C-alpha atoms as one frame of an Amber mdcrd trajectory, in Angstrom:
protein
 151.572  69.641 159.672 152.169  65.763 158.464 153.153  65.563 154.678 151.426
  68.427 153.182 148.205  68.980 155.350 147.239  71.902 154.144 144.729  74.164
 156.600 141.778  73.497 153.617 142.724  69.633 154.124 143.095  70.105 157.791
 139.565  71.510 157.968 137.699  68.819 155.555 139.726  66.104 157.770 138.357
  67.617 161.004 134.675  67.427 159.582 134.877  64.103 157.921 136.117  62.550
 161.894 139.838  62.200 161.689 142.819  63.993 162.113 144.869  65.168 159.330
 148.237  65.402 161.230 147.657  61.920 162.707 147.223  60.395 159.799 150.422
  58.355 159.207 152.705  57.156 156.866 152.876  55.437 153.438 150.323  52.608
 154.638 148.359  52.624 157.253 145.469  49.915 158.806 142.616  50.665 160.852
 140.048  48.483 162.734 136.749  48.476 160.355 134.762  48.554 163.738 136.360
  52.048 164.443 135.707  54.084 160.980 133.309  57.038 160.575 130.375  55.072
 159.890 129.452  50.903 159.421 128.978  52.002 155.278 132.755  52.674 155.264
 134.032  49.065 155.279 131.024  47.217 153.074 131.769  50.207 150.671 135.704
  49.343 150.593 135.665  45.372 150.761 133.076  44.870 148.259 134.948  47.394
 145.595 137.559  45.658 146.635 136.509  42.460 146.177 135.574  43.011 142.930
 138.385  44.779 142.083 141.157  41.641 143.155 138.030  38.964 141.732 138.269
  40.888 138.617 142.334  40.758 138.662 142.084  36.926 138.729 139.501  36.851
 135.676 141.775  39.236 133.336 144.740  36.461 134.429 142.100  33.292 134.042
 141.403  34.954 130.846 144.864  35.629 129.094 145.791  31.729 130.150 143.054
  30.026 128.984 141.504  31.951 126.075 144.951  34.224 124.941 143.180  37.508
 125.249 145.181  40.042 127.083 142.078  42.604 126.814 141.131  42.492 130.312
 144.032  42.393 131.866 145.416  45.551 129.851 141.866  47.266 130.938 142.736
  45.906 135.114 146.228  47.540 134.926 145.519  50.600 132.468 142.681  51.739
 134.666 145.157  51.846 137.907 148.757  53.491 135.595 145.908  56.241 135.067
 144.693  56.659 138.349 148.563  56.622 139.457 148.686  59.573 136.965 145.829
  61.710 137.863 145.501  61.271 141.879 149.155  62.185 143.335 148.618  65.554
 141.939 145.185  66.019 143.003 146.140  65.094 146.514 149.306  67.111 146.656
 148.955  69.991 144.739 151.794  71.961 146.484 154.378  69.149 145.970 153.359
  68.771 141.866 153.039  72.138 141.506 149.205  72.073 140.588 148.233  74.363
 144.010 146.855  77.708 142.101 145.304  75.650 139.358 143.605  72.771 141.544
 144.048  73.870 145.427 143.052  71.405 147.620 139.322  69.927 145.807 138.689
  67.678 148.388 139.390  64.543 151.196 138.970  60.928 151.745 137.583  59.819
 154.773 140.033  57.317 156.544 139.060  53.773 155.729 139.978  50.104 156.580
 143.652  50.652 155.042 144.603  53.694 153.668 148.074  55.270 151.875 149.841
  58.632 151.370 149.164  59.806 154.842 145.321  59.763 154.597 144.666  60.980
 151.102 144.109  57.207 149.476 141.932  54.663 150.369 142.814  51.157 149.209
 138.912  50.826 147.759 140.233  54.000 145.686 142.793  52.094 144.062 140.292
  49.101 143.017 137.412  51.243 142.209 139.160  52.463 139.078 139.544  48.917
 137.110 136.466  47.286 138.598 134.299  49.894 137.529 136.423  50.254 134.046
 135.994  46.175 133.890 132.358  46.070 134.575 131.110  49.004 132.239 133.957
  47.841 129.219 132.612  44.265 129.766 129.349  44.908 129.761 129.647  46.814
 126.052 131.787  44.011 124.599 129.698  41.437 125.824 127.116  43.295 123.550
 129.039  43.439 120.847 129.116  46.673 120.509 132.863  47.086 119.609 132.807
  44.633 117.011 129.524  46.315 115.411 130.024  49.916 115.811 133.713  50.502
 116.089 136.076  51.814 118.364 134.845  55.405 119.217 131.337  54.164 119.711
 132.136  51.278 121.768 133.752  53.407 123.839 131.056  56.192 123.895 128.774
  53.472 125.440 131.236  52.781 128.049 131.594  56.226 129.415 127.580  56.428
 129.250 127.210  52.709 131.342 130.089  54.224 133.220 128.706  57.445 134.202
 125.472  55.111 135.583 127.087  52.782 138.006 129.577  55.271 139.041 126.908
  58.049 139.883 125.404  55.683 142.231 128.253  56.035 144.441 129.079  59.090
 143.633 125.960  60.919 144.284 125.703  59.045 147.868 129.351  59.631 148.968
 129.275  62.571 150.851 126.077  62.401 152.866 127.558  59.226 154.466 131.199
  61.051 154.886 132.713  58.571 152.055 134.303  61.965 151.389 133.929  65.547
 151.169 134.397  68.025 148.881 135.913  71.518 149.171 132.340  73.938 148.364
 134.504  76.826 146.865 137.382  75.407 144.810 136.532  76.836 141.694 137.532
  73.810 139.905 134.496  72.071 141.197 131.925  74.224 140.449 129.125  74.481
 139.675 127.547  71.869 142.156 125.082  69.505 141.150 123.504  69.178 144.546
 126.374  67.657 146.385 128.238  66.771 143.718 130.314  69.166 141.862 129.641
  68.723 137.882 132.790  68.120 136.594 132.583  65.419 138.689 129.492  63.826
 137.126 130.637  64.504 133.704 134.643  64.147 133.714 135.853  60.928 136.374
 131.919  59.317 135.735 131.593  59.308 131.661 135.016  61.080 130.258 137.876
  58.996 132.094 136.167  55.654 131.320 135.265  56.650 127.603 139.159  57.874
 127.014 140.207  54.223 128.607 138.125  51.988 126.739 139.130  54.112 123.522
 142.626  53.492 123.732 142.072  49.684 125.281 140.282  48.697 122.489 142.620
  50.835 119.779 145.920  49.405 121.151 144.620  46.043 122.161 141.233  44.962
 122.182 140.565  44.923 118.259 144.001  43.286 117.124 142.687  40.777 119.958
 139.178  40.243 118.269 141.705  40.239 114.705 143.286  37.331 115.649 146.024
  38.646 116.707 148.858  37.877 119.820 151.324  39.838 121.590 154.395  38.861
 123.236 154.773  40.188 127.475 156.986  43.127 126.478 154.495  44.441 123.809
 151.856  44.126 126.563 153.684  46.084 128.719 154.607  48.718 126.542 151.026
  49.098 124.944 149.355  49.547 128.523 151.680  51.876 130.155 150.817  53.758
 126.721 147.159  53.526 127.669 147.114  54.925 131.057 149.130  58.063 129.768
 146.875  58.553 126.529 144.212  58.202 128.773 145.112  60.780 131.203 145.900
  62.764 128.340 142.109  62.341 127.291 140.676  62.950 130.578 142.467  66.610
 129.976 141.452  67.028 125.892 137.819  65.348 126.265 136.157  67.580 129.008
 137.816  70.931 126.720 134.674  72.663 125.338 133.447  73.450 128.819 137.306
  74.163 130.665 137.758  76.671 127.830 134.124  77.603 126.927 133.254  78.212
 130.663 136.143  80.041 131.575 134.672  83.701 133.776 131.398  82.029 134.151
 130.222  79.082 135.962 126.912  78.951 134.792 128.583  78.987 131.230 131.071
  76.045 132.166 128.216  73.878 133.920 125.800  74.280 130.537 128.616  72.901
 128.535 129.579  69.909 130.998 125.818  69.021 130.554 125.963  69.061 126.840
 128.989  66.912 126.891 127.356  64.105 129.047 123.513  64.771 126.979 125.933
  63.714 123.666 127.518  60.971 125.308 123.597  59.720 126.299 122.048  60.370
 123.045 124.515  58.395 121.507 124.827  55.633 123.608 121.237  54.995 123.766
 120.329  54.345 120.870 123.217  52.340 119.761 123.070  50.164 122.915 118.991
  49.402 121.945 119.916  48.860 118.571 122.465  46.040 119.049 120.186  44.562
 122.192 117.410  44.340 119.921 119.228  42.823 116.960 121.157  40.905 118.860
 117.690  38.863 120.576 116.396  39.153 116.647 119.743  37.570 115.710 120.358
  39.664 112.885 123.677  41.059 114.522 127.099  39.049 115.088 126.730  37.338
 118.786 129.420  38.651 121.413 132.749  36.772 121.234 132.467  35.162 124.709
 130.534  35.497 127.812 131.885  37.221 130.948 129.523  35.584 134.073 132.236
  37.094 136.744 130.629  40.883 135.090 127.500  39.588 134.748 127.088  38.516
 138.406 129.114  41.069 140.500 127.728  43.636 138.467 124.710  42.329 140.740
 125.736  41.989 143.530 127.462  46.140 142.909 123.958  47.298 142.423 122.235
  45.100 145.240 125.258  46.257 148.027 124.253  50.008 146.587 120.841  49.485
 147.019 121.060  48.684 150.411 123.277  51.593 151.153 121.327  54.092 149.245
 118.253  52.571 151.737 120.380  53.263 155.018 120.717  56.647 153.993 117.118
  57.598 153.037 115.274  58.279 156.699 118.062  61.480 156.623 118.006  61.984
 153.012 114.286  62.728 153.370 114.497  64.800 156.694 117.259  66.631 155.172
 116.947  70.569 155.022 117.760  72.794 152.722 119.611  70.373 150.854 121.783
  69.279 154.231 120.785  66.555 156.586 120.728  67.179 160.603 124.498  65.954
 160.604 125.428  68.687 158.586 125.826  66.188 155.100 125.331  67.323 151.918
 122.508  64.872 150.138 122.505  63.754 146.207 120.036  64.064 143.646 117.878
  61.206 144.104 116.286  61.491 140.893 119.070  61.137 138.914 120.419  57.864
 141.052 117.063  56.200 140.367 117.838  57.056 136.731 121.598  55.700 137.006
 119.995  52.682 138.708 117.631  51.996 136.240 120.276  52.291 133.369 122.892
  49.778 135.035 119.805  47.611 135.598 118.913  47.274 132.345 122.057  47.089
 130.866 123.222  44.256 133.091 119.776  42.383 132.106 120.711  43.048 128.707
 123.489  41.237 128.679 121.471  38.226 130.280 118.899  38.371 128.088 121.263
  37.996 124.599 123.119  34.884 123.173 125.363  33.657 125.405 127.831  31.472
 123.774 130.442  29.614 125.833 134.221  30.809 125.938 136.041  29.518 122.879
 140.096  29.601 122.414 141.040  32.431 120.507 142.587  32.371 117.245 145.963
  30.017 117.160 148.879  32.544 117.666 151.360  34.137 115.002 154.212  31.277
 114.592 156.157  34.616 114.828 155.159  37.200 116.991 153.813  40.498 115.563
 156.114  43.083 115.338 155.813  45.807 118.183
């Protein structure tokens, strides 16, 4: 079998449309017109899209207003996904096969790498969807109100809300599937396993906006410059503490719900239920006093966020409305393909949150980009 297809692989390949042992090399590029399903390719270009857009607004950024913050975020997001993904998708070569077995498979897109197991739309959904949800916050001025922690509570929670919009729609329209009996992904929440929901849509993003805004973001909104190398240094720092987050965050429930899935998936709740009871509130809060303007105004505007956020939720929309006619004549939970549906429920809810948040953030002062403070004569010391 090609580079590591295991027989669970194999299998999920088979079902998703495409061959695992013909699945080639460390690139490969397919027609768009010849993929599983038309959704494949508007999912991938318009993540990424974003993703490259978002790239060039980090750079734009750093030039013209000296704040690193976004870029950091952009290239953070992807050192941790280069951390967590190898081992996920080749558990036998890193030595993670009895702990994480095979948990599940990629469909093939318009360009994939590693053989199969990673889309290119993979690779930019990590900082466009860390960009918009961190963006989003700071343009509320959360950070600079509530501090650190609970800045980046409410990016996990506005996270977890565009994110579950994809992710609860993925595997009815073969974006993916995932393995039904790994016991790392249970229990299922309908066709999404709820580590899932809880960990990689609220957890991951919370841990990166933590340590973006610890190492970075609030010596940025100090005053405060860095030189290239203490860049460097600071955000190959962040995508390890990160991943090391991702592993310490989720905790309660790995060790809580150990023998008992029922156990573990009551705990994974209560996780994201804190995250949300938090985040709520402080998000209102600052909206409110924000429009009242009895709270500090955000530090600059971010239209690019603003406006692809948009067009995100708009492209999801329409995808989520292609899908319904089988979504509804689905039974028992599967649709007449043999696809696993989401809970539609809780997407409208995930819709409605990303909604409002991105209205929020039209809807409050909106003052232009300003220079940041003049640099250090001498650079700060590392």
């Amino acid at each position: 079998m090609a580079a590591g297809c295991s027989p669970t692989f194999a299998d999920l390949a088979v079902r998703l449309g495409f061959s695992c042992e013909e699945a080639g090399g460390l690139v490969e590029f397919r027609n768009p017109a010849d993929l599983e399903n038309w959704t494949l390719p508007v999912l991938e270009w318009m993540i990424v899209l974003g993703a490259v857009l978002a790239l060039v607004h980090a750079i734009l950024r750093l030039r013209r207003q000296g704040d690193p913050t976004n870029l950091v975020l952009w290239f953070g997001a992807t050192a941790f996904l280069f951390v967590i993904e190898p081992p996920i998708y080749f558990p036998a070569t890193f030595g993670t096969e009895e702990y994480l077995g095979t948990m599940f498979a990629h469909n093939v897109f318009t360009v994939d790498f590693l053989w199969g197991r990673l889309p290119l739309y993979i690779v930019a959904i990590y900082p466009l969807m860390a960009t918009l949800a961190f963006e989003l916050v700071r343009m509320l001025g959360v950070f600079r109100r509530y501090g650190v922690f609970l800045g980046a509570v409410c990016v996990g929670f506005v996270h977890h809300a565009f994110y579950e919009i994809f992710d609860q729609l993925g595997p009815q329209l073969r974006w993916w599937e995932w393995t039904l009996d790994n016991k790392v992904n249970l229990p299922f929440f309908d066709a999404v396993p709820l580590p899932s929901v809880v960990v990689f849509a609220a957890l991951w993003p919370m841990s990166l906006a933590l340590c973006v805004q610890f190492f970075v973001g609030r010596h940025v909104d100090a005053g405060r410059a860095f030189s290239g190398l203490q860049l460097v240094w600071r955000t190959v720092v962040i995508g390890l503490t990160a991943s090391i987050g991702v592993f310490v965050l989720p905790l309660p429930a790995t060790v809580g719900g150990l023998g008992s899935d029922t156990v573990r998936g009551v705990l994974y709740a209560a996780e994201l239920v804190a995250v949300t009871v938090v985040a709520i509130p402080l998000l209102a809060r600052q909206w409110s006093a924000l429009r009242r303007g009895t709270a500090t105004g955000p530090a600059y505007s971010n239209d690019f966020v603003r406006y692809y956020a948009i067009v995100y939720i708009v492209v999801m929309g329409a995808l989520w409305a292609s899908a319904l006619p089988d979504f509804f004549a689905a039974t028992d939970g599967v649709t007449a393909n043999g696809d696993p549906i989401g809970n539609l429920w809780y997407t409208i809810g995930c819709f409605a949150v990303a909604i409002a948040t991105v209205a929020a953030s039209f809807t409050v002062p909106r003052p232009a980009d300003t220079p940041a403070p003049e640099p250090q004569s001498v650079a700060a010391p590392a």
